[in-house]
Amino acid sequence: MKTITASNANRGFSNLLREIGKGEEIMILSRGKPVAKITSVNSEVLQKKAMKNLLLSRLKAQDVTGSRNWTRDELYKD
C-alpha cells in the first residue's frame, strides 16, 4: 500500500486516480496520521464476493444445530 500526504494527493490527484485504477491502494495522511484509504471499486467488490463465498462454504460444511420445531409461516404471522 502506498502512503501519501493529503497535500501531495491534492496536487497529483489525476496521477493518484490512475494508480488506483491499476489496483494500487493509497493511504492518505494528514499531519502524519492516516485519515483515508482509497482503493479501486473493483478490488472492494472482489473482496466482498470472496468473503461472501468463504462464509457460504463454511456454513454449508457446518452441521445444523438446535431443533427446528417451527415453520416458516409461523415466523411471519401478524
CSV table of C-alpha atoms in Angstrom, one decimal:
chain,number,residue,atom,x,y,z
A,1,MET,CA,0.0,0.0,0.0
A,2,LYS,CA,1.3,3.4,-1.0
A,3,THR,CA,1.2,6.2,1.6
A,4,ILE,CA,0.9,9.9,0.5
A,5,THR,CA,0.3,13.2,2.3
A,6,ALA,CA,-3.0,15.0,1.8
A,7,SER,CA,-1.3,17.9,0.1
A,8,ASN,CA,0.6,15.7,-2.3
A,9,ALA,CA,-2.6,13.8,-3.0
A,10,ASN,CA,-4.3,17.1,-3.8
A,11,ARG,CA,-1.6,18.2,-6.1
A,12,GLY,CA,-1.4,14.9,-8.0
A,13,PHE,CA,-5.0,13.7,-7.9
A,14,SER,CA,-5.1,12.7,-11.6
A,15,ASN,CA,-2.0,10.5,-11.2
A,16,LEU,CA,-3.4,9.1,-8.0
A,17,LEU,CA,-6.6,8.0,-9.8
A,18,ARG,CA,-4.5,6.3,-12.5
A,19,GLU,CA,-2.6,4.3,-9.9
A,20,ILE,CA,-5.8,3.4,-8.0
A,21,GLY,CA,-7.3,2.3,-11.4
A,22,LYS,CA,-4.3,-0.1,-11.8
A,23,GLY,CA,-5.1,-1.7,-8.4
A,24,GLU,CA,-2.9,0.3,-6.1
A,25,GLU,CA,-4.3,1.1,-2.6
A,26,ILE,CA,-3.4,4.6,-1.3
A,27,MET,CA,-3.3,5.7,2.4
A,28,ILE,CA,-3.8,9.4,2.8
A,29,LEU,CA,-2.0,11.1,5.7
A,30,SER,CA,-2.8,14.4,7.3
A,31,ARG,CA,-0.2,15.6,9.8
A,32,GLY,CA,1.3,12.2,9.8
A,33,LYS,CA,-1.9,10.4,10.8
A,34,PRO,CA,-3.9,8.2,8.4
A,35,VAL,CA,-7.2,9.8,7.5
A,36,ALA,CA,-8.3,7.9,4.4
A,37,LYS,CA,-7.7,4.8,2.3
A,38,ILE,CA,-8.5,4.9,-1.3
A,39,THR,CA,-8.9,1.6,-3.3
A,40,SER,CA,-10.3,0.6,-6.6
A,41,VAL,CA,-14.0,-0.2,-6.6
A,42,ASN,CA,-13.3,-3.4,-8.4
A,43,SER,CA,-10.9,-4.6,-5.6
A,44,GLU,CA,-13.5,-4.0,-3.0
A,45,VAL,CA,-16.2,-5.8,-5.0
A,46,LEU,CA,-14.0,-8.8,-5.5
A,47,GLN,CA,-13.0,-8.8,-1.8
A,48,LYS,CA,-16.7,-8.7,-0.7
A,49,LYS,CA,-17.5,-11.6,-3.1
A,50,ALA,CA,-14.6,-13.6,-1.8
A,51,MET,CA,-15.7,-13.1,1.8
A,52,LYS,CA,-19.3,-14.0,1.0
A,53,ASN,CA,-18.2,-17.2,-0.8
A,54,LEU,CA,-16.0,-18.1,2.2
A,55,LEU,CA,-18.9,-17.6,4.6
A,56,LEU,CA,-21.3,-19.6,2.5
A,57,SER,CA,-18.9,-22.5,2.1
A,58,ARG,CA,-18.3,-22.6,5.8
A,59,LEU,CA,-22.0,-22.6,6.6
A,60,LYS,CA,-22.6,-25.4,4.1
A,61,ALA,CA,-20.0,-27.5,5.7
A,62,GLN,CA,-21.3,-26.8,9.2
A,63,ASP,CA,-23.7,-29.2,10.9
A,64,VAL,CA,-27.2,-27.9,11.7
A,65,THR,CA,-27.7,-27.3,15.5
A,66,GLY,CA,-30.8,-26.9,17.5
A,67,SER,CA,-34.3,-28.2,16.9
A,68,ARG,CA,-36.5,-26.8,14.2
A,69,ASN,CA,-40.0,-27.3,15.5
A,70,TRP,CA,-41.4,-24.3,13.7
A,71,THR,CA,-42.5,-23.5,10.2
A,72,ARG,CA,-41.6,-20.5,8.1
A,73,ASP,CA,-45.2,-19.4,8.1
A,74,GLU,CA,-45.1,-19.2,11.9
A,75,LEU,CA,-42.2,-16.8,11.8
A,76,TYR,CA,-44.2,-14.3,9.7
A,77,LYS,CA,-47.6,-14.4,11.5
A,78,ASP,CA,-49.2,-11.0,12.1
